[in-house]
Amino acid sequence: MASDLDGTIVRSDGTISARTVAAFARVEAAGARFALVTGRPPRVMRGIAETFGDRGTAICSNGAVEYDMRTGTVTARHLIQPEQLAAAARALRAAIPGIGLAVERPDGRAADDLYQAVSWDANATIPRPGDRALFGEPAAKLLARHLGYGPDELLALAVPVLDGLVSVTHSNGKGLIEAAATGVSKASAIAELAAARGISAAQVIAFGDMPNDLPLLTWAGISCAVANAHPAVLAAATRVIGGHDDDGVAEHLEGLYP
């Protein structure tokens, strides 16, 4: 069982309910495995790990990083190499003037002078080391933000200019798109994790709400979109369940694992 976090099991108030934690415990009690699959970087996963009793695996940064929630360590990584990172940055700046760029690495983040921090980084000091350092090392994700556009608009502008350089998507962040290495997605990471355990795609059920979940939902044998999901996700999923504020994932798992 693979589930996205924000907007899927994390509610609007930023919490995960005790009911959801109990439903995930049912999955394990039945002999199945669960993995959290998120766009979040490892650095903001400590609280999530504690919520689930410091157990389980998290796929972070949209498939780029595997994170062991028991030990708090990164156990696998698939990073954008510097050449592709720098080329993607040049392409975005040419196509979308005024766009700000940042990178997520397994151990931290940095940004250019135009990148506007919101959400987890709103009150944090972000290093701004200049382009040579910013794009000179491998990165888990390239982030691009322009508050003059919605995420769907930004994605439409970015996809053609980033083709062959990185895999780009969005998770409904404010004026934000995010890119991983070519071929890296939530689906590729879960497929790798499942194969190591002898689990086929047909044996996987996945839950999500945003375009960055689409590769996973398309790959999994059963895919569930929460009721509050992006229209593209609602259209792609094999079934629609209750919304994140109504513990829709927990309700569905309770039916599967009574």
Short mmCIF file of C-alpha atoms in Angstrom, two decimals:
data_model
loop_
_atom_site.label_atom_id
_atom_site.label_comp_id
_atom_site.label_asym_id
_atom_site.label_seq_id
_atom_site.Cartn_x
_atom_site.Cartn_y
_atom_site.Cartn_z
CA MET A 1 0.00 0.00 0.00
CA ALA A 2 1.47 3.32 -1.10
CA SER A 3 0.01 6.65 -0.02
CA ASP A 4 0.76 10.28 -0.68
CA LEU A 5 0.85 12.59 2.34
CA ASP A 6 -0.32 16.19 1.89
CA GLY A 7 -3.89 16.47 0.69
CA THR A 8 -4.31 12.68 0.88
CA ILE A 9 -3.82 11.62 4.50
CA VAL A 10 -2.59 14.94 5.92
CA ARG A 11 -5.69 17.01 6.60
CA SER A 12 -6.23 20.72 5.97
CA ASP A 13 -5.10 21.54 9.50
CA GLY A 14 -1.76 19.80 8.89
CA THR A 15 -2.49 16.77 11.07
CA ILE A 16 -2.79 13.03 10.48
CA SER A 17 -5.65 11.51 12.44
CA ALA A 18 -5.34 8.69 14.96
CA ARG A 19 -7.85 6.84 12.79
CA THR A 20 -5.47 6.97 9.82
CA VAL A 21 -2.52 5.77 11.90
CA ALA A 22 -4.66 2.88 13.18
CA ALA A 23 -5.72 2.00 9.63
CA PHE A 24 -2.08 1.81 8.53
CA ALA A 25 -1.40 -0.48 11.49
CA ARG A 26 -4.14 -2.78 10.16
CA VAL A 27 -2.24 -3.03 6.87
CA GLU A 28 0.86 -4.26 8.69
CA ALA A 29 -1.13 -6.56 10.98
CA ALA A 30 -2.56 -8.25 7.88
CA GLY A 31 0.97 -9.01 6.65
CA ALA A 32 1.03 -6.30 3.99
CA ARG A 33 3.51 -3.42 3.76
CA PHE A 34 2.96 0.31 3.52
CA ALA A 35 5.07 3.10 2.16
CA LEU A 36 4.51 6.85 2.25
CA VAL A 37 5.20 8.49 -1.11
CA THR A 38 5.60 12.26 -0.99
CA GLY A 39 7.07 15.31 -2.63
CA ARG A 40 8.39 16.35 0.77
CA PRO A 41 12.16 16.23 1.33
CA PRO A 42 13.59 14.04 4.11
CA ARG A 43 14.37 17.09 6.25
CA VAL A 44 10.67 17.63 7.02
CA MET A 45 9.78 13.97 7.65
CA ARG A 46 10.76 13.65 11.32
CA GLY A 47 7.29 14.56 12.62
CA ILE A 48 5.62 12.21 10.13
CA ALA A 49 7.89 9.35 11.23
CA GLU A 50 7.01 9.98 14.87
CA THR A 51 3.30 9.95 14.03
CA PHE A 52 3.67 6.45 12.58
CA GLY A 53 5.76 5.19 15.48
CA ASP A 54 9.09 5.48 13.67
CA ARG A 55 8.35 2.60 11.33
CA GLY A 56 7.88 2.13 7.62
CA THR A 57 9.51 3.51 4.50
CA ALA A 58 9.00 6.94 2.95
CA ILE A 59 9.71 7.75 -0.68
CA CYS A 60 10.60 11.45 -0.64
CA SER A 61 11.16 14.19 -3.22
CA ASN A 62 8.78 12.56 -5.72
CA GLY A 63 10.79 9.35 -5.95
CA ALA A 64 14.32 10.69 -5.77
CA VAL A 65 15.07 9.63 -2.20
CA GLU A 66 14.18 6.59 -0.08
CA TYR A 67 13.99 7.38 3.64
CA ASP A 68 13.93 4.85 6.48
CA MET A 69 11.50 6.23 9.07
CA ARG A 70 12.87 3.90 11.76
CA THR A 71 16.46 5.16 11.57
CA GLY A 72 15.87 8.60 10.03
CA THR A 73 18.40 7.90 7.27
CA VAL A 74 18.40 8.12 3.49
CA THR A 75 18.81 4.61 2.07
CA ALA A 76 18.67 5.26 -1.70
CA ARG A 77 18.87 8.25 -4.01
CA HIS A 78 18.31 9.00 -7.71
CA LEU A 79 19.56 12.53 -8.30
CA ILE A 80 19.59 15.10 -11.10
CA GLN A 81 23.18 15.46 -12.29
CA PRO A 82 24.79 18.93 -12.51
CA GLU A 83 24.78 19.10 -16.32
CA GLN A 84 21.04 18.46 -16.56
CA LEU A 85 20.36 20.68 -13.55
CA ALA A 86 22.13 23.68 -15.09
CA ALA A 87 20.53 23.10 -18.50
CA ALA A 88 17.06 22.89 -16.95
CA ALA A 89 17.68 26.12 -15.06
CA ARG A 90 18.71 27.92 -18.25
CA ALA A 91 15.65 26.61 -20.10
CA LEU A 92 13.24 27.70 -17.37
CA ARG A 93 14.73 31.17 -17.07
CA ALA A 94 14.50 31.67 -20.83
CA ALA A 95 10.92 30.42 -21.07
CA ILE A 96 9.51 32.06 -17.92
CA PRO A 97 11.22 35.37 -17.12
CA GLY A 98 11.27 36.20 -13.42
CA ILE A 99 11.04 32.59 -12.26
CA GLY A 100 12.91 31.72 -9.07
CA LEU A 101 14.81 28.45 -8.71
CA ALA A 102 15.84 26.27 -5.79
CA VAL A 103 17.31 22.82 -5.32
CA GLU A 104 16.59 20.13 -2.75
CA ARG A 105 19.42 17.82 -1.82
CA PRO A 106 19.09 14.85 0.53
CA ASP A 107 20.82 16.89 3.23
CA GLY A 108 19.51 20.42 2.61
CA ARG A 109 18.37 23.07 0.15
CA ALA A 110 19.53 26.28 -1.53
CA ALA A 111 18.04 28.85 -3.91
CA ASP A 112 18.78 31.70 -6.29
CA ASP A 113 17.98 35.31 -5.45
CA LEU A 114 14.53 35.26 -7.08
CA TYR A 115 13.13 32.18 -5.36
CA GLN A 116 10.34 33.05 -2.89
CA ALA A 117 10.07 30.72 0.10
CA VAL A 118 6.66 29.67 1.39
CA SER A 119 5.27 26.67 3.30
CA TRP A 120 7.99 24.79 5.23
CA ASP A 121 10.67 27.34 4.31
CA ALA A 122 8.65 30.49 4.94
CA ASN A 123 10.47 31.38 8.15
CA ALA A 124 13.78 29.69 7.41
CA THR A 125 17.00 31.16 6.11
CA ILE A 126 17.75 29.57 2.74
CA PRO A 127 21.35 29.62 1.48
CA ARG A 128 21.71 31.55 -1.79
CA PRO A 129 25.20 30.63 -2.95
CA GLY A 130 25.10 31.69 -6.61
CA ASP A 131 24.55 29.59 -9.72
CA ARG A 132 27.92 27.84 -9.79
CA ALA A 133 27.37 26.26 -6.37
CA LEU A 134 23.61 25.97 -6.74
CA PHE A 135 23.73 23.86 -9.89
CA GLY A 136 27.20 22.40 -9.48
CA GLU A 137 26.21 19.37 -7.39
CA PRO A 138 23.57 16.64 -7.86
CA ALA A 139 20.11 17.43 -6.49
CA ALA A 140 17.01 15.43 -5.60
CA LYS A 141 14.66 18.10 -6.94
CA LEU A 142 14.74 21.33 -8.90
CA LEU A 143 12.03 23.70 -7.70
CA ALA A 144 10.75 26.62 -9.78
CA ARG A 145 8.36 29.26 -8.46
CA HIS A 146 6.63 32.23 -10.06
CA LEU A 147 3.69 33.61 -8.10
CA GLY A 148 2.27 35.19 -11.26
CA TYR A 149 1.14 31.76 -12.48
CA GLY A 150 -0.90 28.89 -11.15
CA PRO A 151 0.86 25.51 -10.98
CA ASP A 152 -1.06 24.10 -13.96
CA GLU A 153 -0.06 27.13 -16.05
CA LEU A 154 3.57 26.85 -15.01
CA LEU A 155 3.62 23.15 -15.78
CA ALA A 156 2.23 23.75 -19.26
CA LEU A 157 5.01 26.26 -19.94
CA ALA A 158 7.75 24.07 -18.47
CA VAL A 159 7.02 20.65 -19.96
CA PRO A 160 8.11 21.43 -23.56
CA VAL A 161 11.34 23.21 -22.59
CA LEU A 162 12.40 20.58 -20.05
CA ASP A 163 11.78 17.55 -22.25
CA GLY A 164 14.75 15.18 -22.06
CA LEU A 165 16.40 17.10 -19.22
CA VAL A 166 14.25 16.35 -16.15
CA SER A 167 10.81 14.96 -15.26
CA VAL A 168 8.59 17.85 -14.20
CA THR A 169 5.29 17.89 -12.31
CA HIS A 170 3.48 19.80 -9.57
CA SER A 171 1.79 19.14 -6.25
CA ASN A 172 -0.35 22.31 -6.12
CA GLY A 173 2.23 24.44 -4.33
CA LYS A 174 1.77 28.19 -4.70
CA GLY A 175 3.09 29.03 -8.17
CA LEU A 176 5.42 26.03 -7.91
CA ILE A 177 6.58 23.21 -10.15
CA GLU A 178 9.10 20.54 -9.21
CA ALA A 179 11.42 18.35 -11.24
CA ALA A 180 13.31 15.11 -10.64
CA ALA A 181 15.83 13.26 -12.76
CA THR A 182 14.49 11.90 -16.05
CA GLY A 183 12.54 8.71 -15.41
CA VAL A 184 12.32 9.29 -11.67
CA SER A 185 8.83 9.45 -10.18
CA LYS A 186 6.79 8.09 -7.33
CA ALA A 187 6.00 5.14 -9.60
CA SER A 188 9.64 4.30 -10.37
CA ALA A 189 10.55 4.38 -6.68
CA ILE A 190 7.63 2.20 -5.54
CA ALA A 191 8.24 -0.22 -8.42
CA GLU A 192 11.84 -0.59 -7.24
CA LEU A 193 10.76 -1.05 -3.62
CA ALA A 194 8.05 -3.57 -4.56
CA ALA A 195 10.32 -5.59 -6.83
CA ALA A 196 12.86 -6.00 -4.02
CA ARG A 197 10.09 -7.58 -1.95
CA GLY A 198 8.61 -9.75 -4.69
CA ILE A 199 5.48 -7.60 -5.00
CA SER A 200 3.95 -6.97 -8.44
CA ALA A 201 2.19 -3.81 -9.61
CA ALA A 202 -1.10 -5.73 -9.54
CA GLN A 203 -0.63 -6.27 -5.79
CA VAL A 204 -0.22 -2.56 -5.04
CA ILE A 205 -2.96 -0.14 -4.00
CA ALA A 206 -2.05 3.56 -4.22
CA PHE A 207 -3.67 6.74 -2.91
CA GLY A 208 -3.09 10.31 -4.11
CA ASP A 209 -4.46 13.73 -4.94
CA MET A 210 -2.14 15.72 -7.23
CA PRO A 211 -0.39 15.47 -10.64
CA ASN A 212 2.84 14.29 -8.99
CA ASP A 213 0.84 11.18 -7.96
CA LEU A 214 -0.28 10.35 -11.50
CA PRO A 215 2.64 8.06 -12.45
CA LEU A 216 2.08 6.01 -9.29
CA LEU A 217 -1.69 5.85 -9.70
CA THR A 218 -1.30 4.76 -13.31
CA TRP A 219 1.24 2.06 -12.40
CA ALA A 220 -0.50 0.52 -9.38
CA GLY A 221 -3.02 -2.28 -9.80
CA ILE A 222 -5.61 -0.32 -7.80
CA SER A 223 -5.52 3.47 -7.63
CA CYS A 224 -7.65 5.66 -5.37
CA ALA A 225 -8.09 9.42 -5.64
CA VAL A 226 -9.36 11.28 -2.60
CA ALA A 227 -12.48 13.35 -3.29
CA ASN A 228 -10.52 16.63 -3.04
CA ALA A 229 -8.04 15.56 -5.73
CA HIS A 230 -6.95 17.48 -8.83
CA PRO A 231 -9.30 16.87 -11.81
CA ALA A 232 -6.62 14.94 -13.71
CA VAL A 233 -6.18 12.60 -10.75
CA LEU A 234 -9.92 12.07 -10.33
CA ALA A 235 -10.09 11.10 -14.00
CA ALA A 236 -7.11 8.72 -13.87
CA ALA A 237 -7.86 6.77 -10.69
CA THR A 238 -9.73 3.47 -10.73
CA ARG A 239 -11.92 4.71 -7.87
CA VAL A 240 -12.68 7.88 -5.91
CA ILE A 241 -12.86 7.70 -2.11
CA GLY A 242 -13.63 10.15 0.69
CA GLY A 243 -11.67 13.36 1.04
CA HIS A 244 -8.59 13.95 3.17
CA ASP A 245 -10.52 15.88 5.82
CA ASP A 246 -12.94 12.96 6.13
CA ASP A 247 -10.17 10.35 6.55
CA GLY A 248 -11.09 8.82 3.20
CA VAL A 249 -7.95 6.66 3.02
CA ALA A 250 -8.52 5.31 6.53
CA GLU A 251 -12.14 4.51 5.73
CA HIS A 252 -11.12 2.61 2.60
CA LEU A 253 -8.40 0.65 4.40
CA GLU A 254 -10.82 -0.30 7.18
CA GLY A 255 -12.98 -1.95 4.53
CA LEU A 256 -10.02 -3.78 2.99
CA TYR A 257 -8.58 -4.88 6.36
CA PRO A 258 -11.52 -5.37 8.74
#
